[in-house]
Amino acid sequence: MSFCTTFRLLVLEWSNEAPSFRYRPNTTDMSGQLGVMRQRSRSYPKSNVPVPHCAGSTPTISINASLVEFIRPAMSSSTQDLLPQINLGNTFGALLIGVVLSAVLFGVTNVQTFIYFQTHKDTGMTFFKLIVIWLWILDALHLALVVHCVYYYLVTNYANFNALTEIVWSLKLQLIVDVLIVPTVHLSYVYRIWIVSKGRSRVLPAIIMCIVVVLSGGVAVPVVLVQYRCRLFQDVVTTEWATYLTLGAVTFDDILIASSLCYLLATSRTGFSSTDSFLTKLLGYIISTGCLTSICSIIAVIAVSAR
């Protein structure tokens, strides 16, 4: 399941808690502080401070210097009292954990990419190598965007409650990156189906390719357009259908590709023990990877429905 999908789930959770993200000043503490300020203002001498006036005269106002010195720490203390009342654990806290896990998985991707190119360094530049390079670039860009997103909300706009309700540009841009990653992976598997079906009818790979292309394009374009029109997180609630549509299309593609590969491999047995053993290992690998992504998408749909 992609990071954007995970973040959309967090956004839906945020929309339920958004009304509680407001200032709730502690009136008892503030009234007590004002009382202390009045008592101190009576015990210190007043000084006349000149104030510029446009008519040329120089009126004076009476300001207690100790009052100014006391107001600043009092206001700072009141602001600090407000911050603990805001719970970001279920929204941006979960997002921060997701970014950390994404960074760890990106490190695993780097290791896998290095091993792949070291293993096939003598084969020249092939189609699959270009796909690996393309996916690595998109994955790195995706991680950079989500890091900027978290940095914008939790560091740049720390304690800026208005900014927490707005959708930053990097969050919208990573939707496009996500749309490019998922169809690329699906089409690479379709190409493998085309290779495995060599010597057989090409009808099955052609049908699967058409379904994947239609679903990817037919779902990605409207979802990106709708999400880009959202300016606040509250607006995402009205586009909840986009989450179901995206997860449903991805799950269907995963199941279709995995079942097609399993069918082709299962009907390719030769009767030789070594070949059949190798095909059995491939079947186990395809089923495990296909089921893993499908299970994650199904869990996401259940989580959205049960929120």
GROMACS .gro file of N, CA, C and O in nm, residues 160-201:
model
  168
  160ASN      N    1   0.146   2.641   1.457
  160ASN     CA    2   0.062   2.719   1.367
  160ASN      C    3  -0.059   2.634   1.331
  160ASN      O    4  -0.056   2.553   1.239
  161PHE      N    5  -0.166   2.651   1.407
  161PHE     CA    6  -0.280   2.561   1.396
  161PHE      C    7  -0.355   2.578   1.264
  161PHE      O    8  -0.418   2.485   1.217
  162ASN      N    9  -0.351   2.696   1.206
  162ASN     CA   10  -0.417   2.716   1.078
  162ASN      C   11  -0.348   2.637   0.966
  162ASN      O   12  -0.413   2.584   0.877
  163ALA      N   13  -0.215   2.629   0.973
  163ALA     CA   14  -0.141   2.555   0.870
  163ALA      C   15  -0.166   2.405   0.878
  163ALA      O   16  -0.155   2.334   0.777
  164LEU      N   17  -0.201   2.354   0.995
  164LEU     CA   18  -0.224   2.211   1.010
  164LEU      C   19  -0.350   2.165   0.938
  164LEU      O   20  -0.367   2.045   0.914
  165THR      N   21  -0.439   2.256   0.906
  165THR     CA   22  -0.562   2.219   0.837
  165THR      C   23  -0.550   2.231   0.686
  165THR      O   24  -0.641   2.189   0.614
  166GLU      N   25  -0.441   2.286   0.636
  166GLU     CA   26  -0.423   2.306   0.492
  166GLU      C   27  -0.339   2.194   0.432
  166GLU      O   28  -0.255   2.135   0.499
  167ILE      N   29  -0.361   2.166   0.305
  167ILE     CA   30  -0.286   2.062   0.234
  167ILE      C   31  -0.169   2.126   0.162
  167ILE      O   32  -0.187   2.213   0.077
  168VAL      N   33  -0.048   2.085   0.197
  168VAL     CA   34   0.072   2.143   0.139
  168VAL      C   35   0.093   2.090  -0.002
  168VAL      O   36   0.044   1.982  -0.039
  169TRP      N   37   0.168   2.165  -0.083
  169TRP     CA   38   0.187   2.129  -0.225
  169TRP      C   39   0.259   1.996  -0.242
  169TRP      O   40   0.232   1.921  -0.338
  170SER      N   41   0.351   1.963  -0.152
  170SER     CA   42   0.426   1.838  -0.166
  170SER      C   43   0.335   1.716  -0.148
  170SER      O   44   0.359   1.611  -0.208
  171LEU      N   45   0.232   1.730  -0.066
  171LEU     CA   46   0.138   1.620  -0.048
  171LEU      C   47   0.058   1.596  -0.175
  171LEU      O   48   0.028   1.482  -0.212
  172LYS      N   49   0.023   1.703  -0.245
  172LYS     CA   50  -0.050   1.688  -0.371
  172LYS      C   51   0.041   1.634  -0.482
  172LYS      O   52  -0.003   1.552  -0.563
  173LEU      N   53   0.165   1.678  -0.483
  173LEU     CA   54   0.256   1.634  -0.588
  173LEU      C   55   0.290   1.487  -0.577
  173LEU      O   56   0.309   1.419  -0.678
  174GLN      N   57   0.295   1.434  -0.455
  174GLN     CA   58   0.329   1.293  -0.440
  174GLN      C   59   0.217   1.202  -0.491
  174GLN      O   60   0.240   1.084  -0.516
  175LEU      N   61   0.097   1.256  -0.508
  175LEU     CA   62  -0.009   1.178  -0.570
  175LEU      C   63   0.027   1.143  -0.714
  175LEU      O   64   0.004   1.030  -0.760
  176ILE      N   65   0.086   1.239  -0.784
  176ILE     CA   66   0.127   1.214  -0.923
  176ILE      C   67   0.239   1.110  -0.925
  176ILE      O   68   0.240   1.019  -1.011
  177VAL      N   69   0.334   1.121  -0.833
  177VAL     CA   70   0.443   1.023  -0.827
  177VAL      C   71   0.388   0.884  -0.797
  177VAL      O   72   0.430   0.783  -0.856
  178ASP      N   73   0.291   0.877  -0.707
  178ASP     CA   74   0.230   0.749  -0.673
  178ASP      C   75   0.157   0.690  -0.792
  178ASP      O   76   0.159   0.568  -0.815
  179VAL      N   77   0.090   0.775  -0.870
  179VAL     CA   78   0.019   0.729  -0.990
  179VAL      C   79   0.117   0.673  -1.093
  179VAL      O   80   0.084   0.581  -1.168
  180LEU      N   81   0.239   0.725  -1.097
  180LEU     CA   82   0.339   0.675  -1.191
  180LEU      C   83   0.402   0.544  -1.143
  180LEU      O   84   0.439   0.458  -1.224
  181ILE      N   85   0.414   0.526  -1.013
  181ILE     CA   86   0.481   0.407  -0.960
  181ILE      C   87   0.395   0.283  -0.977
  181ILE      O   88   0.441   0.179  -1.028
  182VAL      N   89   0.269   0.290  -0.934
  182VAL     CA   90   0.184   0.171  -0.933
  182VAL      C   91   0.161   0.113  -1.072
  182VAL      O   92   0.180  -0.008  -1.093
  183PRO      N   93   0.122   0.193  -1.173
  183PRO     CA   94   0.105   0.133  -1.307
  183PRO      C   95   0.235   0.079  -1.366
  183PRO      O   96   0.232  -0.021  -1.440
  184THR      N   97   0.348   0.142  -1.333
  184THR     CA   98   0.476   0.091  -1.383
  184THR      C   99   0.503  -0.050  -1.331
  184THR      O  100   0.547  -0.140  -1.405
  185VAL      N  101   0.477  -0.071  -1.202
  185VAL     CA  102   0.497  -0.204  -1.143
  185VAL      C  103   0.402  -0.306  -1.206
  185VAL      O  104   0.442  -0.418  -1.241
  186HIS      N  105   0.276  -0.267  -1.223
  186HIS     CA  106   0.179  -0.360  -1.281
  186HIS      C  107   0.214  -0.395  -1.426
  186HIS      O  108   0.204  -0.511  -1.467
  187LEU      N  109   0.256  -0.296  -1.503
  187LEU     CA  110   0.290  -0.322  -1.643
  187LEU      C  111   0.416  -0.408  -1.655
  187LEU      O  112   0.430  -0.486  -1.750
  188SER      N  113   0.508  -0.394  -1.560
  188SER     CA  114   0.627  -0.480  -1.562
  188SER      C  115   0.589  -0.626  -1.538
  188SER      O  116   0.646  -0.717  -1.600
  189TYR      N  117   0.490  -0.648  -1.452
  189TYR     CA  118   0.442  -0.786  -1.431
  189TYR      C  119   0.367  -0.836  -1.553
  189TYR      O  120   0.374  -0.956  -1.586
  190VAL      N  121   0.294  -0.746  -1.619
  190VAL     CA  122   0.226  -0.786  -1.742
  190VAL      C  123   0.327  -0.828  -1.848
  190VAL      O  124   0.305  -0.924  -1.924
  191TYR      N  125   0.439  -0.758  -1.853
  191TYR     CA  126   0.544  -0.795  -1.948
  191TYR      C  127   0.601  -0.933  -1.915
  191TYR      O  128   0.635  -1.011  -2.005
  192ARG      N  129   0.610  -0.965  -1.788
  192ARG     CA  130   0.654  -1.099  -1.750
  192ARG      C  131   0.553  -1.204  -1.794
  192ARG      O  132   0.591  -1.316  -1.835
  193ILE      N  133   0.425  -1.171  -1.783
  193ILE     CA  134   0.322  -1.264  -1.832
  193ILE      C  135   0.339  -1.287  -1.982
  193ILE      O  136   0.324  -1.399  -2.032
  194TRP      N  137   0.372  -1.181  -2.052
  194TRP     CA  138   0.394  -1.192  -2.197
  194TRP      C  139   0.512  -1.285  -2.227
  194TRP      O  140   0.508  -1.365  -2.321
  195ILE      N  141   0.618  -1.277  -2.146
  195ILE     CA  142   0.735  -1.362  -2.166
  195ILE      C  143   0.703  -1.507  -2.133
  195ILE      O  144   0.740  -1.601  -2.205
  196VAL      N  145   0.633  -1.528  -2.020
  196VAL     CA  146   0.601  -1.666  -1.978
  196VAL      C  147   0.509  -1.734  -2.078
  196VAL      O  148   0.516  -1.857  -2.099
  197SER      N  149   0.422  -1.657  -2.142
  197SER     CA  150   0.328  -1.715  -2.238
  197SER      C  151   0.388  -1.734  -2.376
  197SER      O  152   0.314  -1.755  -2.474
  198LYS      N  153   0.520  -1.727  -2.387
  198LYS     CA  154   0.585  -1.746  -2.516
  198LYS      C  155   0.559  -1.886  -2.568
  198LYS      O  156   0.573  -1.984  -2.495
  199GLY      N  157   0.520  -1.896  -2.693
  199GLY     CA  158   0.486  -2.024  -2.751
  199GLY      C  159   0.341  -2.061  -2.732
  199GLY      O  160   0.297  -2.167  -2.780
  200ARG      N  161   0.264  -1.977  -2.662
  200ARG     CA  162   0.122  -2.002  -2.643
  200ARG      C  163   0.042  -1.887  -2.705
  200ARG      O  164   0.097  -1.798  -2.770
  201SER      N  165  -0.085  -1.892  -2.679
  201SER     CA  166  -0.172  -1.785  -2.728
  201SER      C  167  -0.144  -1.657  -2.650
  201SER      O  168  -0.126  -1.658  -2.528
   0.00000   0.00000   0.00000
